PDB file of C-alpha atoms in Angstrom:
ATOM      1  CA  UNK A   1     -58.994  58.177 -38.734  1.00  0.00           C
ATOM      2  CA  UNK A   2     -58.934  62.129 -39.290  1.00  0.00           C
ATOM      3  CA  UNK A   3     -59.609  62.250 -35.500  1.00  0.00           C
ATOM      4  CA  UNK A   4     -56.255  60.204 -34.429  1.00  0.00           C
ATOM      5  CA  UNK A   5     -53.813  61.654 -37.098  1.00  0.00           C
ATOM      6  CA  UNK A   6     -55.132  65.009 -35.703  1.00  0.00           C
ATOM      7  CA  UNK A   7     -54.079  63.585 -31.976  1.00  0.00           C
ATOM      8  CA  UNK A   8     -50.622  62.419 -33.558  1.00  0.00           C
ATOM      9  CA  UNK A   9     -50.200  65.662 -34.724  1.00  0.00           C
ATOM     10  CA  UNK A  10     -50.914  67.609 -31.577  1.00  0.00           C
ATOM     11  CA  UNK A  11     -49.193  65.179 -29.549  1.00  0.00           C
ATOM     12  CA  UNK A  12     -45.990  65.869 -32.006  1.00  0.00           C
ATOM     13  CA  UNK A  13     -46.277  69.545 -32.044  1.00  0.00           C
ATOM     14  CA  UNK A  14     -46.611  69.737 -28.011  1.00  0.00           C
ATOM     15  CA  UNK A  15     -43.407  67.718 -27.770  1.00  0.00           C
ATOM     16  CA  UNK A  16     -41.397  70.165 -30.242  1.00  0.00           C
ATOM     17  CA  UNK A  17     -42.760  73.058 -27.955  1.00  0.00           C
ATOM     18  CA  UNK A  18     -42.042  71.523 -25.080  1.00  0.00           C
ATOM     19  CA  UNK A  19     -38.772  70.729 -26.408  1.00  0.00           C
ATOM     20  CA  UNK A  20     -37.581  74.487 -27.517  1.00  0.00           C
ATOM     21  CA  UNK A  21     -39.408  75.789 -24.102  1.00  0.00           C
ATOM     22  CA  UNK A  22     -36.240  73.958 -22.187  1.00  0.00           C
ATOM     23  CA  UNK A  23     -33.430  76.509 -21.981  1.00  0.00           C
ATOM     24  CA  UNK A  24     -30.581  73.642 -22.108  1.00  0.00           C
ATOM     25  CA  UNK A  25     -32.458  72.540 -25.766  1.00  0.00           C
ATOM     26  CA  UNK A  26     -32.298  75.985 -26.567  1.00  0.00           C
ATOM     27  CA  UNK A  27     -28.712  76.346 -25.340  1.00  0.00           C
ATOM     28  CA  UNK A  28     -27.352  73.046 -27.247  1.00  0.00           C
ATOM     29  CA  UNK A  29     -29.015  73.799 -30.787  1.00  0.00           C
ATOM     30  CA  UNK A  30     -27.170  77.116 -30.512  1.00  0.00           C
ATOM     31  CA  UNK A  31     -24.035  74.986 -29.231  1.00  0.00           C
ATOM     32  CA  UNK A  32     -24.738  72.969 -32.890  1.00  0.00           C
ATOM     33  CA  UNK A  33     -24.616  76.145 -34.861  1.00  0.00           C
ATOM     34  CA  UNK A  34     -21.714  77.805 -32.861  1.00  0.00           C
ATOM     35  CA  UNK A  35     -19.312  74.569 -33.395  1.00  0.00           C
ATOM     36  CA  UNK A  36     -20.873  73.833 -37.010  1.00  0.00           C
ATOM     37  CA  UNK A  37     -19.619  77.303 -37.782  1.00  0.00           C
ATOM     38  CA  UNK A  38     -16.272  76.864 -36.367  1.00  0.00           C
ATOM     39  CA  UNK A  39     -15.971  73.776 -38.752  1.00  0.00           C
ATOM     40  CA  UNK A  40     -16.793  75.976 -41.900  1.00  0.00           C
ATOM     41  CA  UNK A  41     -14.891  79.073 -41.176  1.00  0.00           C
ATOM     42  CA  UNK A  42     -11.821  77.045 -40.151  1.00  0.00           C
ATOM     43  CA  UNK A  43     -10.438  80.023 -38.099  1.00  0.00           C
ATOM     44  CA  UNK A  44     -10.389  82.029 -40.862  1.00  0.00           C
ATOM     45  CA  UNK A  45     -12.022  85.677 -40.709  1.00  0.00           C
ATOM     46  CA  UNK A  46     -15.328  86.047 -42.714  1.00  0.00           C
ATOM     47  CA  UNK A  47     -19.406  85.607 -41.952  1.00  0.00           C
ATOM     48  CA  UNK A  48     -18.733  81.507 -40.463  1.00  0.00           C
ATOM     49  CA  UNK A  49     -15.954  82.830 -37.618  1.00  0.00           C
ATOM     50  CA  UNK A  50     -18.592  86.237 -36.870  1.00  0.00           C
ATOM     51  CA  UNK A  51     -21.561  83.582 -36.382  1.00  0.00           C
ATOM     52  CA  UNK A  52     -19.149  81.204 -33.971  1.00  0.00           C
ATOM     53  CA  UNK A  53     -18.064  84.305 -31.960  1.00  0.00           C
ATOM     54  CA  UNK A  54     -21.714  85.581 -31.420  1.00  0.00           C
ATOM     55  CA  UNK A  55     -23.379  82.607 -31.203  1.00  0.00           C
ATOM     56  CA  UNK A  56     -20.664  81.757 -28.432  1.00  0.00           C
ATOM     57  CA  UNK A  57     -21.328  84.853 -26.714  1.00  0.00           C
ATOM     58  CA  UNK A  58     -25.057  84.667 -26.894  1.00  0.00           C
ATOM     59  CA  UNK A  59     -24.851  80.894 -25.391  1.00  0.00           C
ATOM     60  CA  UNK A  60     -22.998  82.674 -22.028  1.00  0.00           C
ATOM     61  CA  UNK A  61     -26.519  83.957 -21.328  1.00  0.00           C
ATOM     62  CA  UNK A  62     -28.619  80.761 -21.243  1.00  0.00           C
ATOM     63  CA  UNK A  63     -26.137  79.683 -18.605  1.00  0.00           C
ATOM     64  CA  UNK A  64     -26.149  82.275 -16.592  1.00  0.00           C
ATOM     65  CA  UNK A  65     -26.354  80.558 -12.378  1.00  0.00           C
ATOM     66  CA  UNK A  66     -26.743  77.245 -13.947  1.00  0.00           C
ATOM     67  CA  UNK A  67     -23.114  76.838 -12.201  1.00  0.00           C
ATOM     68  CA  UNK A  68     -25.911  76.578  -8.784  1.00  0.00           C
ATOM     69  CA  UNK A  69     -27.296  72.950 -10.348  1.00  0.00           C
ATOM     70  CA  UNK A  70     -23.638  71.197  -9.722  1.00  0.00           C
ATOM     71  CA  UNK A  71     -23.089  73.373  -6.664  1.00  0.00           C
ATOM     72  CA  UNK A  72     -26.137  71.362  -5.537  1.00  0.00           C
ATOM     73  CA  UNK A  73     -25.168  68.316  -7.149  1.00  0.00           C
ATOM     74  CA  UNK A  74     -22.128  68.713  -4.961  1.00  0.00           C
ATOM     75  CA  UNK A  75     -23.604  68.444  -1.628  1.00  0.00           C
ATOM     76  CA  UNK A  76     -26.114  65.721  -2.658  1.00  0.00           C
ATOM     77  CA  UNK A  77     -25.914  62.901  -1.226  1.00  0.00           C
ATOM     78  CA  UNK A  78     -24.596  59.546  -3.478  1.00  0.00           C
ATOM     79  CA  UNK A  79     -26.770  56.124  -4.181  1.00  0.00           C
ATOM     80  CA  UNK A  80     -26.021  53.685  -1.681  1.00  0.00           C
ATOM     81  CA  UNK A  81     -23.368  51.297  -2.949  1.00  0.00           C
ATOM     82  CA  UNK A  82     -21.659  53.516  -5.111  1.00  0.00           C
ATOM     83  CA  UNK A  83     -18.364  52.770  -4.991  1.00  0.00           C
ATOM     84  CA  UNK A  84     -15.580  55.536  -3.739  1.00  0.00           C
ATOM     85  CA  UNK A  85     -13.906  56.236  -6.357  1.00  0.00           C
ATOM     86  CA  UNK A  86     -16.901  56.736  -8.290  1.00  0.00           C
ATOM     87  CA  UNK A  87     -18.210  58.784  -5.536  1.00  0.00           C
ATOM     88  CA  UNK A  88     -14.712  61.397  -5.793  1.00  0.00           C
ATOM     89  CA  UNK A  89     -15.051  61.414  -9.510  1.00  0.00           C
ATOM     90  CA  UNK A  90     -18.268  62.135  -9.484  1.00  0.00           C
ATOM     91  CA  UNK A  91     -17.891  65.340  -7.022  1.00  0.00           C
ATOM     92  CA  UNK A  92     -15.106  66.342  -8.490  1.00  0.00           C
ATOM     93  CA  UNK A  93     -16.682  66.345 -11.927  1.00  0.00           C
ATOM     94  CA  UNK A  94     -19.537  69.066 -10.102  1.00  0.00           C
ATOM     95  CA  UNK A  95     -17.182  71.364  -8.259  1.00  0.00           C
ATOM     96  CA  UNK A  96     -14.917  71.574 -11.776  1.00  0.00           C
ATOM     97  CA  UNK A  97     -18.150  72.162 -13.850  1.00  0.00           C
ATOM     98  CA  UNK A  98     -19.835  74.554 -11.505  1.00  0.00           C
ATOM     99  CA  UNK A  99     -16.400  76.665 -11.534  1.00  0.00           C
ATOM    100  CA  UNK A 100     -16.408  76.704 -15.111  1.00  0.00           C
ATOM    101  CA  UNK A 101     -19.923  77.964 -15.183  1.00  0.00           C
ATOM    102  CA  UNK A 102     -19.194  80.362 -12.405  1.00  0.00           C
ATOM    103  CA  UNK A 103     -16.336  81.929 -14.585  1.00  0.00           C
ATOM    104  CA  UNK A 104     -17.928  81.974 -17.809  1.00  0.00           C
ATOM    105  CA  UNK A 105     -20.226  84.364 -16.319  1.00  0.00           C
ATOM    106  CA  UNK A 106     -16.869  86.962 -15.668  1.00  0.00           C
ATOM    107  CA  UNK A 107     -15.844  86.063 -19.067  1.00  0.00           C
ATOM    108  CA  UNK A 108     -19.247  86.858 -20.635  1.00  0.00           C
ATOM    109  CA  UNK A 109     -18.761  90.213 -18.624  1.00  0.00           C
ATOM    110  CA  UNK A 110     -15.593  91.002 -19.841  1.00  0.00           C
ATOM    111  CA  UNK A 111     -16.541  89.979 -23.696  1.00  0.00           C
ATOM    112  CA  UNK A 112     -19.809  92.318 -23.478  1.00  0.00           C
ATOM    113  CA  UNK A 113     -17.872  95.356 -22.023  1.00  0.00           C
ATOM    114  CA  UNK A 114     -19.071  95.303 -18.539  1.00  0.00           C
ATOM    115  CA  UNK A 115     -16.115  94.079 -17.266  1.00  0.00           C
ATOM    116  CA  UNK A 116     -13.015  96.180 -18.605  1.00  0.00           C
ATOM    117  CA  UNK A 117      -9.971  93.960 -17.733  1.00  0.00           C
ATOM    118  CA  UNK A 118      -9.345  92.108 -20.933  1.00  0.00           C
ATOM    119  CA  UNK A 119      -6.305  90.450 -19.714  1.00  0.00           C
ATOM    120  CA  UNK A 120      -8.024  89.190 -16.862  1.00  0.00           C
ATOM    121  CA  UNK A 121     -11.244  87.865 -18.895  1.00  0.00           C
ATOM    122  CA  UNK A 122      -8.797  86.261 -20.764  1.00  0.00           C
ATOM    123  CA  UNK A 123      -6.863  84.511 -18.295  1.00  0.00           C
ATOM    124  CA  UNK A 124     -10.230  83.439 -16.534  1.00  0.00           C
ATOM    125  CA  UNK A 125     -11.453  82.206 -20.089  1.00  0.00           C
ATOM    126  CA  UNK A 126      -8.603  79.598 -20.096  1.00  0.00           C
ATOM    127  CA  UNK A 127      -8.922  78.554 -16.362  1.00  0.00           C
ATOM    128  CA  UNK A 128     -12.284  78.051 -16.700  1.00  0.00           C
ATOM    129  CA  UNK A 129     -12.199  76.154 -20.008  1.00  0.00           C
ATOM    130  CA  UNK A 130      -8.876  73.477 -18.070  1.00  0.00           C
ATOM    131  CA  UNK A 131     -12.174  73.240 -15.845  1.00  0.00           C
ATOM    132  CA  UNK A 132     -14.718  71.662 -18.171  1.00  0.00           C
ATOM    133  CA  UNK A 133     -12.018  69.836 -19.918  1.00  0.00           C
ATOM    134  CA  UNK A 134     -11.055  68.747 -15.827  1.00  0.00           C
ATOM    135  CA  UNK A 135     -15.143  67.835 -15.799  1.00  0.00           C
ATOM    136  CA  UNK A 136     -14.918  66.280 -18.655  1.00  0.00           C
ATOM    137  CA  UNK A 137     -12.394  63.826 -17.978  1.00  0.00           C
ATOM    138  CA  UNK A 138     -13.945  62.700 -14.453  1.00  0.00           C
ATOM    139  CA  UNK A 139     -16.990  62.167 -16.585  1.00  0.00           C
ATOM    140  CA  UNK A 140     -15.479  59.923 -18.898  1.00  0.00           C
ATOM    141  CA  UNK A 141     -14.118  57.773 -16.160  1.00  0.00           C
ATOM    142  CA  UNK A 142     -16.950  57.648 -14.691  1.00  0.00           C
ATOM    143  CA  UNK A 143     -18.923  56.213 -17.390  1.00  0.00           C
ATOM    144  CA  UNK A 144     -16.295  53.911 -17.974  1.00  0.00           C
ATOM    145  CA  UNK A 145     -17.055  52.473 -14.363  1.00  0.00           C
ATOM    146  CA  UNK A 146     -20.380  52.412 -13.998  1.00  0.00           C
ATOM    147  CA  UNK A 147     -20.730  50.635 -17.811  1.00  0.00           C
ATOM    148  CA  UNK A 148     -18.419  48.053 -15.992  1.00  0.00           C
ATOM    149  CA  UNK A 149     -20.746  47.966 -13.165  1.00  0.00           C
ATOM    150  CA  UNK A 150     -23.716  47.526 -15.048  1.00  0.00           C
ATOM    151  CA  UNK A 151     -21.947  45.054 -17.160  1.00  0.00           C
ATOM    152  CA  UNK A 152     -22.011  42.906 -13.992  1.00  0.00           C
ATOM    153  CA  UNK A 153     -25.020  43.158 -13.473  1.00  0.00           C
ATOM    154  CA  UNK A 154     -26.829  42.518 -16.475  1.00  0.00           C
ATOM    155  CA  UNK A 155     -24.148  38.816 -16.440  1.00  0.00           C
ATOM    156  CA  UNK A 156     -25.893  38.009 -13.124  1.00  0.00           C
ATOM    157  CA  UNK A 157     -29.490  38.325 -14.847  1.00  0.00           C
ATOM    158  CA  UNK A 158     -28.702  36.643 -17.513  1.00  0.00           C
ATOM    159  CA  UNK A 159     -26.878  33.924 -15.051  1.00  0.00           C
ATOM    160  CA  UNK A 160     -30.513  34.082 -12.937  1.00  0.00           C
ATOM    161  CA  UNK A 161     -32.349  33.551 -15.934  1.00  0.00           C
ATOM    162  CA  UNK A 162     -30.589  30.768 -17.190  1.00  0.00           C
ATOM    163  CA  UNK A 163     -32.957  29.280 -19.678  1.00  0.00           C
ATOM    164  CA  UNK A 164     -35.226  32.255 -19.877  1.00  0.00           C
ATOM    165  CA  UNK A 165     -35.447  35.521 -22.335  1.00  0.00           C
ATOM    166  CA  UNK A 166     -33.746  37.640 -20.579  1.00  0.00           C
ATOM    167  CA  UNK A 167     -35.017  40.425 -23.330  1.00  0.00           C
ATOM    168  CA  UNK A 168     -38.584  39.706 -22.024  1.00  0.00           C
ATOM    169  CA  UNK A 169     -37.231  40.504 -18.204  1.00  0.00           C
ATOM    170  CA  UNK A 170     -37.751  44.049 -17.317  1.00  0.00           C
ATOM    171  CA  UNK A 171     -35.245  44.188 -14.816  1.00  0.00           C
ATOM    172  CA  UNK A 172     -32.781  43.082 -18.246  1.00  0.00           C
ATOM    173  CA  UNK A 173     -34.321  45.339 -20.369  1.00  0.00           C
ATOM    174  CA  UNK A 174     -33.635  48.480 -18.392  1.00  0.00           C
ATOM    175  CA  UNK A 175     -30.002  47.847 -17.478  1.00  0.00           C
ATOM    176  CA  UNK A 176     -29.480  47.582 -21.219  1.00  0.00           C
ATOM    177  CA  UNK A 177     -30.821  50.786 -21.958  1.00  0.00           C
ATOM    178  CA  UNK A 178     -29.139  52.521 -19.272  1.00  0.00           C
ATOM    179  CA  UNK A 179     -26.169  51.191 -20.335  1.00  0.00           C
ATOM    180  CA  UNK A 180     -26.475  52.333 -24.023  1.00  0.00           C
ATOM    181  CA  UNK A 181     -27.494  55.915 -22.638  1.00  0.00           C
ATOM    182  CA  UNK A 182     -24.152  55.490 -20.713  1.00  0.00           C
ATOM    183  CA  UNK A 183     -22.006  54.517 -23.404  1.00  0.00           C
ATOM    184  CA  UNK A 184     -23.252  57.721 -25.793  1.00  0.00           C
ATOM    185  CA  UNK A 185     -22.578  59.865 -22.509  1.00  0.00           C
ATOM    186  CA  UNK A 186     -18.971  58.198 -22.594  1.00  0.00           C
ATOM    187  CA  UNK A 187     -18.370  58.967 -25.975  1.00  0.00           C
ATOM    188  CA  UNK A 188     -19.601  62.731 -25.788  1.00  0.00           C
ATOM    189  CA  UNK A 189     -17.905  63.218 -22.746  1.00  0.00           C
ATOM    190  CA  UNK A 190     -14.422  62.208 -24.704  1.00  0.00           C
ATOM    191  CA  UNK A 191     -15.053  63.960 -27.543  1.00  0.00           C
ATOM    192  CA  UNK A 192     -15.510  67.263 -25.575  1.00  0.00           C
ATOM    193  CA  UNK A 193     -12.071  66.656 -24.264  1.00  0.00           C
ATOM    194  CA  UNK A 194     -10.570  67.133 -27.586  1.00  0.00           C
ATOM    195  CA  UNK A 195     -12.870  69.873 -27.999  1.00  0.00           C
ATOM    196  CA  UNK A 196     -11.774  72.027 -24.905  1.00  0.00           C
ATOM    197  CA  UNK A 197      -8.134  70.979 -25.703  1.00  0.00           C
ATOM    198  CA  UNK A 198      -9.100  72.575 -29.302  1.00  0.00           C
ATOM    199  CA  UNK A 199     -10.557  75.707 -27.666  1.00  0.00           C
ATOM    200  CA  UNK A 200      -7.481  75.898 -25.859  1.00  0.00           C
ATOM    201  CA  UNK A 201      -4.998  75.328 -28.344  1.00  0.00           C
ATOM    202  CA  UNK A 202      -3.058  72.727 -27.024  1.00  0.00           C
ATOM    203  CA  UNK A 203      -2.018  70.753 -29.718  1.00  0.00           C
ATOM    204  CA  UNK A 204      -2.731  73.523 -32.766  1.00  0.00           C
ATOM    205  CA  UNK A 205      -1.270  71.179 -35.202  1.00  0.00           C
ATOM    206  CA  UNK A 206      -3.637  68.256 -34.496  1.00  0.00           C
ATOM    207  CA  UNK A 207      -6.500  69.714 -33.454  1.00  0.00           C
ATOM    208  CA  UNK A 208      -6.929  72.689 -35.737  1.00  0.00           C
ATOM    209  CA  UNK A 209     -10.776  74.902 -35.588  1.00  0.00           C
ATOM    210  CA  UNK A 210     -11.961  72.614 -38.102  1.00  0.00           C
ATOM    211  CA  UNK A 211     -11.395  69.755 -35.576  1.00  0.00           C
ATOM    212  CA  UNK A 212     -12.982  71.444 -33.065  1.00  0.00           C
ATOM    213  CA  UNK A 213     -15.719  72.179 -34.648  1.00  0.00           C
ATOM    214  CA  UNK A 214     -16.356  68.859 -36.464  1.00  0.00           C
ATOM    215  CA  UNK A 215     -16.099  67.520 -32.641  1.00  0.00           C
ATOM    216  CA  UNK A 216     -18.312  70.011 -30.957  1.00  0.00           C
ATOM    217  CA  UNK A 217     -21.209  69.738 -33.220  1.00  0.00           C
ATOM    218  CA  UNK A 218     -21.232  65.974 -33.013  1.00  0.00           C
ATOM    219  CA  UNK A 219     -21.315  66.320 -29.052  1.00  0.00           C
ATOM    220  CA  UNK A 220     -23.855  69.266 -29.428  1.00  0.00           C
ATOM    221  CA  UNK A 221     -25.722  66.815 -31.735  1.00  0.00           C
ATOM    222  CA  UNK A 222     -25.907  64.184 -28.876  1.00  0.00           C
ATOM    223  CA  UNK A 223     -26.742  66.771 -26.235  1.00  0.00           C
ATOM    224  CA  UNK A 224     -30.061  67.427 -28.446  1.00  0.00           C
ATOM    225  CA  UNK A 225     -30.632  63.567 -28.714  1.00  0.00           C
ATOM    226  CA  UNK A 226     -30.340  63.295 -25.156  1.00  0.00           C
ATOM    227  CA  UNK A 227     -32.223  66.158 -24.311  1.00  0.00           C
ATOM    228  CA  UNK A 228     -35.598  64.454 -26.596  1.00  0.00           C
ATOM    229  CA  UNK A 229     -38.912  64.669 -24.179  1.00  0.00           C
ATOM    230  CA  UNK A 230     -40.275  60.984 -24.149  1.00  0.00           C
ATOM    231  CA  UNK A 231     -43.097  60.425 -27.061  1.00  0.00           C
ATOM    232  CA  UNK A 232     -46.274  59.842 -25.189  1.00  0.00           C
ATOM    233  CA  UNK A 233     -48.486  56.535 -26.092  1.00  0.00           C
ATOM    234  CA  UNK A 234     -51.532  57.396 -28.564  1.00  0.00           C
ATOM    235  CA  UNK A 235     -54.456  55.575 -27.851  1.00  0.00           C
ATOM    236  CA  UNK A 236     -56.137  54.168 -30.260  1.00  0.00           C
ATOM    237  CA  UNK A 237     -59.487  54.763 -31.510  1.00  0.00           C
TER     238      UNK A 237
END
């Protein structure tokens, strides 16, 4: 007994290490803090809005040439059967995500004094954030079409099963789940249009800091969630 909840215990503690040893985990927990501070401070000055401004700035260098993992996502080829449109969306998504990555770098210059032309961090701050926000809506359509798609499929199962469980069939049972991951991309990839739109002040009114950051840290909650190493079976004694 002391033996397996010694096993559980290991097996927990190796996943929480190998967790925090990813540099995205690392990146999105900070993500959670940066956007959880934006919804306290409100964009008003005190300790909330100096925690959301470093913890922003400190985030630049976990991402620094991670715009090369959509550059290669670019030129990689599609699963047969995808459908075009899918296929544009899709690439378009990468090339808009890997230039905001790309430019966050010269903006993380510019914000950390290397780079001296303020005016021209700036202006490649808000080009690269209409990028993401650009990524973000080919991302949303996407999942839109390929929850259709699997919808589709899983009626055809259920039509081959006809009398059968189709919760027993495997074949069921994992177009399900990919759907539900799907549908939580889908909503965090909509939410982090209003959150870009908030960084970028389009609709002030509406979509004031506290907005922002209410938004952001659910989206940075669901980038941890999704991000969660798979527990692995215990055997028993």
């Amino acid at each position: 007994m002391a033996g397996t909840t010694l096993d559980v215990s290991r097996a927990e503690l190796g996943l929480v290490v190998m967790y925090l040893n990813k540099a995205e985990a690392r990146d999105k927990l900070c993500r959670a803090i940066q956007y959880g501070s934006k919804f306290l401070s409100d964009g008003q000055p005190g300790t909330a809005q100096n925690v959301d401004k470093s913890t922003s700035l400190a985030r630049k260098v976990f991402r620094l040439f991670k715009f090369v993992n959509d550059l290669h996502g670019l030129i990689s080829p599609v699963p047969k059967g995808t459908p075009l449109p899918l296929v544009l969306l899709g690439k378009s998504k990468n090339a808009l995500l890997s230039t905001f990555l790309f430019l966050d770098q010269i903006v993380w210059l510019g914000r950390s004094g290397i780079y001296k032309n303020k005016e021209r961090t700036e202006l490649l701050g808000r080009i690269s954030l209409f990028c993401w926000m650009g990524s973000s809506v080919c991302t949303t359509l996407v999942e839109i079409g390929e929850i259709g798609r699997l919808s589709s499929s899983t009626k055809k199962i259920e039509n081959g099963l006809k009398n059968g469980n189709k919760y027993q069939d495997e074949e069921y049972h994992a177009k399900l789940k990919e759907s539900n991951e799907r549908s939580l991309a889908l909503i965090k990839s909509a939410m982090d249009i209003v959150v870009a739109a908030g960084l970028l002040q389009l609709y002030p009114k509406k979509i004031t800091p506290r907005v922002t950051g209410a938004f952001g840290f659910i989206t940075s909650i669901i980038s941890c969630y999704q991000l969660l190493p798979t527990r692995p079976k215990i055997k028993a004694a």
